[in-house]
Amino acid sequence: MSDSQTPPPTIRDPNKGRDRARYWHKTMPDGPYDVIVIGSGMGGMTAAAMLSKLGQRVLVLEQHYVPGGFTHEFNRKGSKRGWNWDVGVHAVGEVTHHTMPGRILAELTEGRLVWESLGDTYDEFTFPGDVQVGFPNNPKQFRENLVATFPEGKAAIDEYLGLVKDVAGGMRNYYLARTLPSWTAPVLDRTLGRKANKWLGVTTANVLDRLTTDPKLKMLLAAQWGYYGSTPSKSSFAMQALVTKHFLHGGYYPRGGSGAIAKELLRTVADAGGWTRIRADVQEILIENGKAVGVRLPEGEVIRAPRIVSAAGVQATVRNLLPDEQRRAPWARSIEQLKPAPCHVCLYLGFKGDIRDGGASAANQWFYDTWDCEADMWDIRPDMAELPPAQVLYCSFPSLKNSLHDPGQDQRHTGEVVTFVPWESFAKWQGTEWSERGEEYEAFKERMHDRLLAQFLSRMPGLKKHLVYSELSTPLSTDHFVRPSRGSIYGLEPTPERFRNRHLRPRSPIPGLFFAGSEVSSVGVMGAMMGGVLATLAMEPRAVRSMIK
């Protein structure tokens, strides 16, 4: 319960509050609460919903005014006849009842969260020389497409797909081992985690170099590295293999848009007597007698609970929320030393008219300007008068993925163009006020916007006649609204070093403190979701087992 002298207003009529706020609000019902979850990203929402299903009263604290983390939506020009964009949900695999993650999400939302296929092809790639390859929604056709593009690489392709299956087969025991305390790592890593650690500990480049000498085939096999943010020379091969396996049966999108994820998961929390409080900026995790006992918010407000789950990122939690004494501990210092994945810019586009006639579809478009799979970032700096082209563009059209989207009479649709950028080009503005960062920043942002837009329209010129709105977000927007380390969209970079860290697990060395999200699992929406599952499994191992069959 709150220990502050001036507690926040209480919603006396929960049903009224829920109708107004979709199961969240800047106020909160009175405590006590069994669990506090910091952050309402996919990992935090999953843990909160699972714990709620187990009879726990959960309070989710979200610093933003919209819950959902990278699953939330925003709009411009009015939500009814304007444009709505997602910020991080572009394609999600393994959400049907044929997969464990799909079954868990269905149970947590009682079937309310519905996923729709992106079609026979979910990703379309264009490489130099106008080489085009579609990634389809069935494994057999996927192999055939790869072999048709590189027939001389058939043996390498088959061996690669065999390795993907081998990696996937070892991950369940690895994740189960990670739910136990870090002191068990020396034994469990050599037993339960042995098969997975074999592939977690080598880079994607190590494996691809063994399979083939053809740089173009290597590029094709690793072309989806953008889904986890680390090129082959740095990424763990297990992560590359898991992304391939994740999409073998296609990509999906939430019916009603990405905002449906938060609406349905947080409804489960509210229906069980819990709540999600927005604009609740946690300043510190309270540690008393070596145990996590609550959180401190601005103006000294304290909220206590027997257990705390931080879904704000493990590294961000260590750096920003732990008291100095705990932050200096060896386990915390080892996590602070890990490198974040890259940050990104995103061009948000608003269209009028039938954008399908300009080449847009529910499938995501990847445009590569190089066959070099190590070309990861748009090499830009604020002192550049002329910006070079980006090496890769990732383009998504959210309104075409959502069957409930109403384009209206003027056929309003949305698009997004994403590419990675170096954090160093934006770091000097960190901490400045959103939308008030000065002329130099605004001029730099305008050059990025214009260059990226011109490059996109050169790739899809048929959309130019439909384009009526555009704006650019930078890593500073990510830092302001989501607060990951160095603006990273994927948290910690999925390198072998990351997976060798025995402290990066859902059960922290501090009693009463647990971690959820992608950094204790794997990257992406479903990686974060499984991080929430692992946190709940670490907290309630017997009760959760029946939910993860």
Short mmCIF file of C-alpha atoms in Angstrom, two decimals, residues 28-514:
data_model
loop_
_atom_site.label_atom_id
_atom_site.label_comp_id
_atom_site.label_asym_id
_atom_site.label_seq_id
_atom_site.Cartn_x
_atom_site.Cartn_y
_atom_site.Cartn_z
CA MET A 28 -5.12 3.58 -8.85
CA PRO A 29 -7.34 1.64 -6.51
CA ASP A 30 -6.12 1.23 -2.93
CA GLY A 31 -3.74 -1.59 -2.09
CA PRO A 32 -2.41 -3.88 -0.86
CA TYR A 33 -0.95 -5.59 -3.92
CA ASP A 34 0.82 -8.96 -4.05
CA VAL A 35 3.19 -7.99 -6.88
CA ILE A 36 4.37 -4.74 -8.46
CA VAL A 37 5.44 -4.92 -12.11
CA ILE A 38 7.62 -2.05 -13.35
CA GLY A 39 6.97 -1.41 -17.03
CA SER A 40 4.10 -2.45 -19.28
CA GLY A 41 6.03 -3.79 -22.25
CA MET A 42 5.28 -7.27 -23.55
CA GLY A 43 7.29 -8.98 -20.82
CA GLY A 44 5.72 -6.97 -18.00
CA MET A 45 2.18 -7.42 -19.32
CA THR A 46 2.67 -11.16 -19.77
CA ALA A 47 4.03 -11.62 -16.25
CA ALA A 48 1.25 -9.47 -14.81
CA ALA A 49 -1.46 -11.39 -16.66
CA MET A 50 -0.02 -14.79 -15.71
CA LEU A 51 0.27 -13.84 -12.06
CA SER A 52 -3.27 -12.49 -12.17
CA LYS A 53 -4.48 -15.81 -13.55
CA LEU A 54 -2.79 -17.45 -10.56
CA GLY A 55 -4.80 -15.34 -8.12
CA GLN A 56 -2.26 -12.60 -7.45
CA ARG A 57 -3.32 -8.94 -7.19
CA VAL A 58 -0.89 -7.12 -9.47
CA LEU A 59 -0.10 -3.44 -9.89
CA VAL A 60 1.61 -2.50 -13.16
CA LEU A 61 3.44 0.85 -13.11
CA GLU A 62 4.08 2.53 -16.48
CA GLN A 63 5.90 5.86 -16.79
CA HIS A 64 4.41 6.65 -20.23
CA TYR A 65 0.85 7.92 -20.68
CA VAL A 66 0.09 4.91 -22.92
CA PRO A 67 0.80 1.33 -21.78
CA GLY A 68 2.30 -1.36 -23.97
CA GLY A 69 5.97 -0.43 -24.35
CA PHE A 70 7.03 -1.26 -27.91
CA THR A 71 3.57 -2.74 -28.56
CA HIS A 72 1.72 0.57 -28.13
CA GLU A 73 0.21 2.71 -30.88
CA PHE A 74 0.05 6.46 -31.42
CA ASN A 75 -1.97 8.61 -33.77
CA ARG A 76 -2.01 11.93 -35.57
CA LYS A 77 -4.85 14.11 -36.85
CA GLY A 78 -7.43 12.35 -34.67
CA SER A 79 -7.82 8.65 -34.00
CA LYS A 80 -11.00 8.09 -36.03
CA ARG A 81 -10.10 9.62 -39.38
CA GLY A 82 -6.43 10.18 -38.89
CA TRP A 83 -3.52 7.78 -38.89
CA ASN A 84 -2.52 5.18 -36.31
CA TRP A 85 0.93 3.62 -36.23
CA ASP A 86 2.45 0.82 -34.23
CA VAL A 87 5.95 1.40 -32.86
CA GLY A 88 7.35 -2.11 -32.66
CA VAL A 89 4.92 -4.80 -33.82
CA HIS A 90 5.49 -5.47 -37.51
CA ALA A 91 5.37 -9.25 -37.82
CA VAL A 92 5.04 -11.90 -35.11
CA GLY A 93 5.40 -15.64 -35.50
CA GLU A 94 4.38 -18.64 -33.37
CA VAL A 95 1.06 -17.21 -32.20
CA THR A 96 -1.30 -19.99 -33.31
CA HIS A 97 -2.63 -22.81 -31.13
CA HIS A 98 0.03 -25.06 -32.67
CA THR A 99 2.71 -23.33 -30.57
CA MET A 100 3.22 -22.95 -26.85
CA PRO A 101 3.47 -19.12 -26.95
CA GLY A 102 0.25 -18.95 -28.95
CA ARG A 103 -1.58 -21.18 -26.49
CA ILE A 104 -0.34 -19.15 -23.54
CA LEU A 105 -1.48 -15.84 -25.04
CA ALA A 106 -4.87 -17.35 -25.88
CA GLU A 107 -5.30 -18.55 -22.30
CA LEU A 108 -4.14 -15.26 -20.79
CA THR A 109 -6.63 -13.26 -22.87
CA GLU A 110 -9.37 -15.93 -22.93
CA GLY A 111 -9.18 -15.91 -26.71
CA ARG A 112 -9.86 -12.17 -27.03
CA LEU A 113 -6.48 -11.43 -28.64
CA VAL A 114 -6.78 -12.63 -32.24
CA TRP A 115 -3.89 -12.87 -34.69
CA GLU A 116 -4.24 -12.61 -38.46
CA SER A 117 -1.83 -13.91 -41.07
CA LEU A 118 0.14 -11.46 -43.19
CA GLY A 119 -0.50 -13.75 -46.14
CA ASP A 120 1.34 -16.39 -48.10
CA THR A 121 4.46 -14.18 -48.02
CA TYR A 122 5.20 -12.14 -44.90
CA ASP A 123 8.64 -10.70 -45.82
CA GLU A 124 9.85 -9.62 -49.28
CA PHE A 125 13.54 -8.90 -49.87
CA THR A 126 15.16 -6.90 -52.65
CA PHE A 127 18.94 -7.07 -53.03
CA PRO A 128 21.35 -5.37 -55.45
CA GLY A 129 20.92 -6.52 -59.04
CA ASP A 130 17.16 -6.63 -58.48
CA VAL A 131 17.40 -10.03 -56.80
CA GLN A 132 14.03 -10.56 -55.11
CA VAL A 133 13.16 -13.30 -52.62
CA GLY A 134 9.94 -13.86 -50.70
CA PHE A 135 9.86 -15.56 -47.30
CA PRO A 136 6.63 -17.61 -47.25
CA ASN A 137 4.42 -19.08 -44.56
CA ASN A 138 5.43 -22.73 -44.87
CA PRO A 139 8.79 -24.46 -44.38
CA LYS A 140 8.77 -26.43 -47.64
CA GLN A 141 8.20 -23.35 -49.79
CA PHE A 142 10.80 -21.43 -47.77
CA ARG A 143 13.44 -24.01 -48.64
CA GLU A 144 12.34 -24.02 -52.28
CA ASN A 145 12.62 -20.23 -52.49
CA LEU A 146 16.13 -20.28 -51.04
CA VAL A 147 17.28 -23.06 -53.39
CA ALA A 148 15.69 -21.37 -56.42
CA THR A 149 17.73 -18.23 -55.67
CA PHE A 150 21.00 -20.11 -55.00
CA PRO A 151 20.72 -23.60 -56.55
CA GLU A 152 24.46 -24.20 -56.12
CA GLY A 153 23.99 -23.66 -52.39
CA LYS A 154 21.45 -26.43 -51.92
CA ALA A 155 23.64 -28.50 -49.59
CA ALA A 156 24.51 -25.47 -47.45
CA ILE A 157 20.84 -24.46 -47.26
CA ASP A 158 19.77 -27.92 -46.15
CA GLU A 159 22.50 -28.06 -43.52
CA TYR A 160 21.49 -24.60 -42.28
CA LEU A 161 17.85 -25.64 -41.91
CA GLY A 162 18.96 -28.74 -40.05
CA LEU A 163 20.92 -26.58 -37.62
CA VAL A 164 17.86 -24.37 -37.08
CA LYS A 165 15.92 -27.45 -35.99
CA ASP A 166 18.78 -28.57 -33.75
CA VAL A 167 18.99 -25.20 -31.99
CA ALA A 168 15.24 -25.00 -31.42
CA GLY A 169 15.25 -28.44 -29.84
CA GLY A 170 17.65 -27.37 -27.11
CA MET A 171 16.06 -24.10 -26.00
CA ARG A 172 13.31 -25.39 -23.71
CA ASN A 173 15.71 -26.95 -21.23
CA TYR A 174 17.96 -23.89 -21.45
CA TYR A 175 15.10 -21.57 -20.49
CA LEU A 176 14.01 -23.85 -17.65
CA ALA A 177 17.55 -23.78 -16.28
CA ARG A 178 17.59 -19.97 -16.42
CA THR A 179 14.60 -19.74 -14.07
CA LEU A 180 16.72 -21.10 -11.21
CA PRO A 181 19.16 -19.03 -9.12
CA SER A 182 22.49 -18.02 -10.68
CA TRP A 183 24.47 -20.20 -8.26
CA THR A 184 23.08 -23.25 -10.10
CA ALA A 185 24.58 -22.10 -13.41
CA PRO A 186 27.89 -24.04 -13.24
CA VAL A 187 25.97 -27.32 -13.03
CA LEU A 188 22.82 -26.62 -15.05
CA ASP A 189 24.63 -24.90 -17.92
CA ARG A 190 26.58 -28.14 -18.48
CA THR A 191 23.48 -30.34 -18.19
CA LEU A 192 20.09 -28.84 -19.02
CA GLY A 193 21.58 -25.98 -21.03
CA ARG A 194 24.37 -27.93 -22.74
CA LYS A 195 22.77 -28.28 -26.18
CA ALA A 196 21.61 -24.67 -26.40
CA ASN A 197 24.85 -23.22 -25.04
CA LYS A 198 26.75 -24.92 -27.85
CA TRP A 199 25.02 -22.57 -30.30
CA LEU A 200 24.55 -19.58 -28.02
CA GLY A 201 28.30 -19.40 -27.62
CA VAL A 202 29.26 -19.12 -31.31
CA THR A 203 28.56 -16.31 -33.73
CA THR A 204 26.34 -16.51 -36.78
CA ALA A 205 29.38 -15.70 -38.93
CA ASN A 206 31.26 -18.70 -37.49
CA VAL A 207 28.48 -21.02 -38.62
CA LEU A 208 27.82 -19.42 -42.01
CA ASP A 209 31.53 -19.43 -42.85
CA ARG A 210 31.55 -23.16 -42.24
CA LEU A 211 28.49 -23.73 -44.44
CA THR A 212 29.43 -21.71 -47.52
CA THR A 213 31.97 -19.35 -49.07
CA ASP A 214 29.32 -17.51 -51.09
CA PRO A 215 28.84 -14.04 -49.49
CA LYS A 216 25.49 -13.58 -51.21
CA LEU A 217 24.09 -16.83 -49.85
CA LYS A 218 25.35 -15.85 -46.39
CA MET A 219 23.52 -12.56 -46.78
CA LEU A 220 20.27 -14.25 -47.75
CA LEU A 221 20.40 -16.70 -44.84
CA ALA A 222 21.08 -13.87 -42.38
CA ALA A 223 18.85 -11.29 -44.09
CA GLN A 224 16.46 -11.11 -41.11
CA TRP A 225 19.16 -9.99 -38.68
CA GLY A 226 17.18 -6.75 -38.38
CA TYR A 227 14.63 -8.63 -36.28
CA TYR A 228 17.18 -8.92 -33.48
CA GLY A 229 19.57 -6.07 -34.29
CA SER A 230 22.96 -7.75 -34.54
CA THR A 231 24.96 -8.65 -37.66
CA PRO A 232 26.51 -12.13 -38.16
CA SER A 233 29.97 -11.26 -36.83
CA LYS A 234 28.46 -10.23 -33.48
CA SER A 235 25.25 -12.20 -33.03
CA SER A 236 24.86 -15.54 -31.34
CA PHE A 237 23.96 -18.16 -33.95
CA ALA A 238 21.21 -19.44 -31.67
CA MET A 239 19.44 -16.09 -32.05
CA GLN A 240 19.66 -16.22 -35.85
CA ALA A 241 18.35 -19.79 -35.84
CA LEU A 242 15.48 -18.92 -33.49
CA VAL A 243 14.35 -16.07 -35.74
CA THR A 244 14.32 -18.41 -38.75
CA LYS A 245 12.36 -21.00 -36.80
CA HIS A 246 10.02 -18.33 -35.41
CA PHE A 247 8.77 -17.41 -38.88
CA LEU A 248 8.77 -20.84 -40.58
CA HIS A 249 4.98 -20.81 -40.56
CA GLY A 250 4.58 -17.16 -41.41
CA GLY A 251 4.06 -13.79 -39.80
CA TYR A 252 0.99 -12.49 -37.99
CA TYR A 253 -0.46 -9.22 -36.72
CA PRO A 254 -3.04 -8.50 -33.99
CA ARG A 255 -6.61 -7.95 -35.17
CA GLY A 256 -7.47 -4.40 -34.17
CA GLY A 257 -3.84 -3.25 -34.30
CA SER A 258 -0.92 -3.64 -31.94
CA GLY A 259 -2.75 -1.71 -29.22
CA ALA A 260 -5.04 -4.74 -28.82
CA ILE A 261 -2.18 -6.55 -27.05
CA ALA A 262 -2.12 -4.16 -24.10
CA LYS A 263 -5.89 -3.85 -24.02
CA GLU A 264 -6.44 -7.59 -23.67
CA LEU A 265 -3.54 -8.51 -21.39
CA LEU A 266 -4.19 -5.60 -19.03
CA ARG A 267 -7.89 -6.41 -19.01
CA THR A 268 -6.91 -9.77 -17.53
CA VAL A 269 -4.98 -7.93 -14.81
CA ALA A 270 -7.92 -5.62 -14.03
CA ASP A 271 -10.47 -8.43 -14.07
CA ALA A 272 -8.48 -10.19 -11.35
CA GLY A 273 -8.53 -7.10 -9.10
CA GLY A 274 -5.22 -5.62 -10.23
CA TRP A 275 -4.57 -2.41 -12.09
CA THR A 276 -2.22 -0.56 -14.43
CA ARG A 277 -1.24 2.93 -13.40
CA ILE A 278 0.14 5.15 -16.16
CA ARG A 279 2.32 8.24 -15.69
CA ALA A 280 3.86 6.34 -12.77
CA ASP A 281 7.57 7.01 -13.05
CA VAL A 282 9.44 4.61 -10.75
CA GLN A 283 12.53 6.32 -9.40
CA GLU A 284 13.98 3.54 -7.27
CA ILE A 285 13.41 -0.02 -6.12
CA LEU A 286 13.32 -0.09 -2.33
CA ILE A 287 15.72 -2.55 -0.70
CA GLU A 288 15.36 -3.21 3.03
CA ASN A 289 17.49 -5.75 4.88
CA GLY A 290 18.73 -7.01 1.54
CA LYS A 291 15.22 -7.66 0.14
CA ALA A 292 13.14 -5.82 -2.47
CA VAL A 293 10.04 -4.49 -0.71
CA GLY A 294 8.58 -1.78 -2.92
CA VAL A 295 9.21 1.19 -5.19
CA ARG A 296 9.59 4.93 -4.83
CA LEU A 297 7.87 7.30 -7.25
CA PRO A 298 8.31 11.08 -7.66
CA GLU A 299 7.58 13.34 -4.69
CA GLY A 300 8.45 10.56 -2.28
CA GLU A 301 5.44 8.33 -2.93
CA VAL A 302 6.15 4.77 -1.84
CA ILE A 303 4.22 1.67 -2.86
CA ARG A 304 5.05 -1.65 -1.21
CA ALA A 305 4.55 -5.24 -2.23
CA PRO A 306 6.15 -8.57 -1.23
CA ARG A 307 7.53 -9.13 -4.74
CA ILE A 308 8.76 -6.77 -7.45
CA VAL A 309 9.11 -7.60 -11.15
CA SER A 310 11.13 -5.19 -13.25
CA ALA A 311 10.23 -5.36 -16.93
CA ALA A 312 12.11 -2.14 -17.66
CA GLY A 313 15.17 -4.01 -18.98
CA VAL A 314 17.73 -5.68 -16.74
CA GLN A 315 20.54 -3.29 -17.61
CA ALA A 316 18.29 -0.24 -17.34
CA THR A 317 17.06 -1.50 -13.97
CA VAL A 318 20.61 -1.92 -12.69
CA ARG A 319 21.68 1.50 -13.91
CA ASN A 320 18.62 3.52 -13.04
CA LEU A 321 16.55 1.85 -10.35
CA LEU A 322 18.84 0.00 -7.93
CA PRO A 323 20.35 1.76 -4.91
CA ASP A 324 24.10 2.40 -5.14
CA GLU A 325 25.04 -0.48 -2.84
CA GLN A 326 23.29 -3.08 -4.99
CA ARG A 327 24.50 -1.49 -8.19
CA ARG A 328 28.12 -1.94 -7.08
CA ALA A 329 27.69 -5.68 -6.59
CA PRO A 330 29.72 -7.87 -9.00
CA TRP A 331 26.60 -9.35 -10.62
CA ALA A 332 25.21 -5.89 -11.36
CA ARG A 333 28.53 -4.61 -12.73
CA SER A 334 28.75 -7.59 -15.09
CA ILE A 335 25.34 -6.70 -16.56
CA GLU A 336 26.25 -3.02 -16.88
CA GLN A 337 29.22 -3.99 -19.04
CA LEU A 338 27.10 -5.72 -21.69
CA LYS A 339 26.53 -3.86 -24.95
CA PRO A 340 23.04 -2.75 -26.03
CA ALA A 341 21.69 -3.58 -29.47
CA PRO A 342 21.52 -0.71 -31.99
CA CYS A 343 19.00 2.09 -31.93
CA HIS A 344 16.86 3.16 -34.87
CA VAL A 345 15.03 5.92 -36.66
CA CYS A 346 11.54 5.46 -38.04
CA LEU A 347 9.76 7.43 -40.73
CA TYR A 348 6.01 7.41 -40.12
CA LEU A 349 3.93 7.91 -43.25
CA GLY A 350 0.28 8.83 -43.83
CA PHE A 351 -1.37 8.04 -47.16
CA LYS A 352 -4.66 8.73 -48.89
CA GLY A 353 -5.87 6.41 -51.63
CA ASP A 354 -5.39 2.77 -52.50
CA ILE A 355 -1.74 2.18 -51.63
CA ARG A 356 -1.93 -1.36 -52.96
CA ASP A 357 -1.71 0.05 -56.45
CA GLY A 358 1.64 1.54 -55.44
CA GLY A 359 3.08 -1.82 -54.37
CA ALA A 360 2.13 -1.82 -50.69
CA SER A 361 0.78 -4.97 -49.05
CA ALA A 362 0.60 -6.64 -45.67
CA ALA A 363 4.04 -8.15 -46.33
CA ASN A 364 7.05 -6.27 -44.99
CA GLN A 365 9.53 -4.95 -47.54
CA TRP A 366 13.31 -5.14 -46.99
CA PHE A 367 15.44 -3.09 -49.39
CA TYR A 368 19.18 -3.81 -49.23
CA ASP A 369 21.67 -1.57 -51.03
CA THR A 370 24.51 -4.02 -50.38
CA TRP A 371 25.38 -7.72 -50.23
CA ASP A 372 27.57 -7.00 -47.20
CA CYS A 373 25.73 -8.50 -44.24
CA GLU A 374 27.93 -6.54 -41.83
CA ALA A 375 26.63 -3.18 -43.08
CA ASP A 376 24.35 -2.56 -40.12
CA MET A 377 23.93 1.16 -39.52
CA TRP A 378 23.09 4.29 -41.47
CA ASP A 379 26.42 6.12 -41.22
CA ILE A 380 25.23 9.61 -40.32
CA ARG A 381 26.47 12.42 -38.09
CA PRO A 382 24.89 15.77 -37.23
CA ASP A 383 27.80 17.68 -38.82
CA MET A 384 27.10 16.18 -42.27
CA ALA A 385 25.53 18.59 -44.72
CA GLU A 386 24.73 15.75 -47.13
CA LEU A 387 23.63 12.40 -45.74
CA PRO A 388 24.48 9.13 -47.52
CA PRO A 389 21.79 6.56 -48.31
CA ALA A 390 20.92 3.96 -45.69
CA GLN A 391 22.23 0.46 -46.39
CA VAL A 392 18.91 -1.19 -45.53
CA LEU A 393 15.29 -0.03 -45.32
CA TYR A 394 12.61 -2.04 -43.54
CA CYS A 395 9.12 -0.97 -44.64
CA SER A 396 5.81 -1.91 -43.07
CA PHE A 397 2.20 -0.93 -43.78
CA PRO A 398 0.23 -1.44 -40.54
CA SER A 399 -3.18 -0.44 -41.88
CA LEU A 400 -3.03 -3.24 -44.46
CA LYS A 401 -2.31 -5.82 -41.75
CA ASN A 402 -5.30 -4.97 -39.56
CA SER A 403 -8.61 -6.29 -40.91
CA LEU A 404 -10.52 -3.92 -38.61
CA HIS A 405 -8.84 -0.82 -40.02
CA ASP A 406 -11.43 1.60 -41.41
CA PRO A 407 -9.74 3.78 -44.05
CA GLY A 408 -12.80 5.97 -44.52
CA GLN A 409 -13.92 7.57 -47.77
CA ASP A 410 -10.48 9.05 -48.46
CA GLN A 411 -8.77 5.69 -47.83
CA ARG A 412 -6.29 6.66 -45.15
CA HIS A 413 -3.43 4.21 -44.68
CA THR A 414 -0.15 4.12 -42.81
CA GLY A 415 3.43 3.15 -43.53
CA GLU A 416 6.70 2.95 -41.63
CA VAL A 417 10.32 2.97 -42.75
CA VAL A 418 12.96 1.79 -40.27
CA THR A 419 16.76 1.68 -40.29
CA PHE A 420 19.46 1.43 -37.62
CA VAL A 421 21.64 4.39 -36.62
CA PRO A 422 24.60 4.99 -34.26
CA TRP A 423 23.60 6.22 -30.79
CA GLU A 424 26.66 8.46 -30.71
CA SER A 425 25.07 10.72 -33.34
CA PHE A 426 22.27 11.56 -30.89
CA ALA A 427 23.87 11.15 -27.46
CA LYS A 428 24.63 14.85 -26.90
CA TRP A 429 20.89 15.60 -26.87
CA GLN A 430 20.03 12.92 -24.32
CA GLY A 431 18.20 14.47 -21.39
CA THR A 432 16.87 17.41 -23.37
CA GLU A 433 13.13 18.00 -23.40
CA TRP A 434 11.07 16.20 -26.01
CA SER A 435 10.25 18.58 -28.91
CA GLU A 436 12.55 21.25 -27.43
CA ARG A 437 16.01 20.10 -28.47
CA GLY A 438 17.20 23.13 -30.39
CA GLU A 439 17.87 24.25 -33.94
CA GLU A 440 20.86 21.98 -34.60
CA TYR A 441 18.90 18.88 -33.70
CA GLU A 442 15.83 19.95 -35.69
CA ALA A 443 17.98 20.67 -38.76
CA PHE A 444 19.68 17.27 -38.45
CA LYS A 445 16.30 15.60 -38.04
CA GLU A 446 14.96 17.37 -41.14
CA ARG A 447 17.93 16.18 -43.23
CA MET A 448 17.39 12.62 -42.04
CA HIS A 449 13.69 12.85 -42.80
CA ASP A 450 14.22 14.18 -46.32
CA ARG A 451 16.99 11.71 -47.20
CA LEU A 452 15.12 8.69 -45.90
CA LEU A 453 11.87 9.72 -47.56
CA ALA A 454 13.58 10.25 -50.92
CA GLN A 455 15.27 6.86 -50.66
CA PHE A 456 12.00 5.14 -49.77
CA LEU A 457 10.11 6.76 -52.65
CA SER A 458 12.87 5.77 -55.06
CA ARG A 459 12.17 2.17 -54.02
CA MET A 460 8.37 2.47 -54.10
CA PRO A 461 7.65 5.40 -56.47
CA GLY A 462 4.03 4.38 -56.91
CA LEU A 463 3.27 5.56 -53.38
CA LYS A 464 4.39 9.16 -53.94
CA LYS A 465 0.99 10.26 -55.28
CA HIS A 466 -0.71 8.93 -52.13
CA LEU A 467 1.66 10.44 -49.55
CA VAL A 468 0.16 13.33 -47.56
CA TYR A 469 1.90 13.15 -44.16
CA SER A 470 5.31 12.16 -42.77
CA GLU A 471 7.32 12.56 -39.60
CA LEU A 472 10.53 11.08 -38.22
CA SER A 473 11.24 9.63 -34.80
CA THR A 474 14.82 9.26 -33.54
CA PRO A 475 16.46 7.26 -30.76
CA LEU A 476 15.78 10.22 -28.46
CA SER A 477 12.05 9.51 -28.82
CA THR A 478 12.71 5.89 -27.83
CA ASP A 479 14.83 7.06 -24.90
CA HIS A 480 12.12 9.49 -23.75
CA PHE A 481 9.11 7.18 -24.00
CA VAL A 482 10.56 3.70 -23.33
CA ARG A 483 13.95 4.38 -21.65
CA PRO A 484 16.09 1.47 -22.83
CA SER A 485 19.88 1.68 -22.67
CA ARG A 486 21.22 3.95 -25.42
CA GLY A 487 17.84 4.04 -27.15
CA SER A 488 18.05 0.36 -28.13
CA ILE A 489 14.88 -1.13 -29.58
CA TYR A 490 16.00 -4.68 -28.69
CA GLY A 491 17.67 -4.20 -25.32
CA LEU A 492 20.99 -5.99 -24.88
CA GLU A 493 22.68 -7.11 -28.07
CA PRO A 494 22.23 -10.89 -28.49
CA THR A 495 25.93 -11.77 -28.56
CA PRO A 496 27.64 -14.86 -27.15
CA GLU A 497 28.87 -12.63 -24.30
CA ARG A 498 25.31 -11.80 -23.34
CA PHE A 499 24.27 -15.43 -23.12
CA ARG A 500 27.38 -16.38 -21.16
CA ASN A 501 26.40 -13.99 -18.36
CA ARG A 502 25.02 -16.27 -15.66
CA HIS A 503 23.29 -13.40 -13.82
CA LEU A 504 21.05 -12.47 -16.74
CA ARG A 505 18.08 -14.51 -15.60
CA PRO A 506 14.55 -13.86 -14.28
CA ARG A 507 15.44 -14.48 -10.63
CA SER A 508 17.77 -11.71 -9.46
CA PRO A 509 20.33 -12.16 -6.67
CA ILE A 510 18.20 -9.77 -4.56
CA PRO A 511 15.40 -11.67 -2.79
CA GLY A 512 11.98 -10.47 -3.88
CA LEU A 513 13.22 -8.92 -7.15
CA PHE A 514 12.59 -10.61 -10.49
#
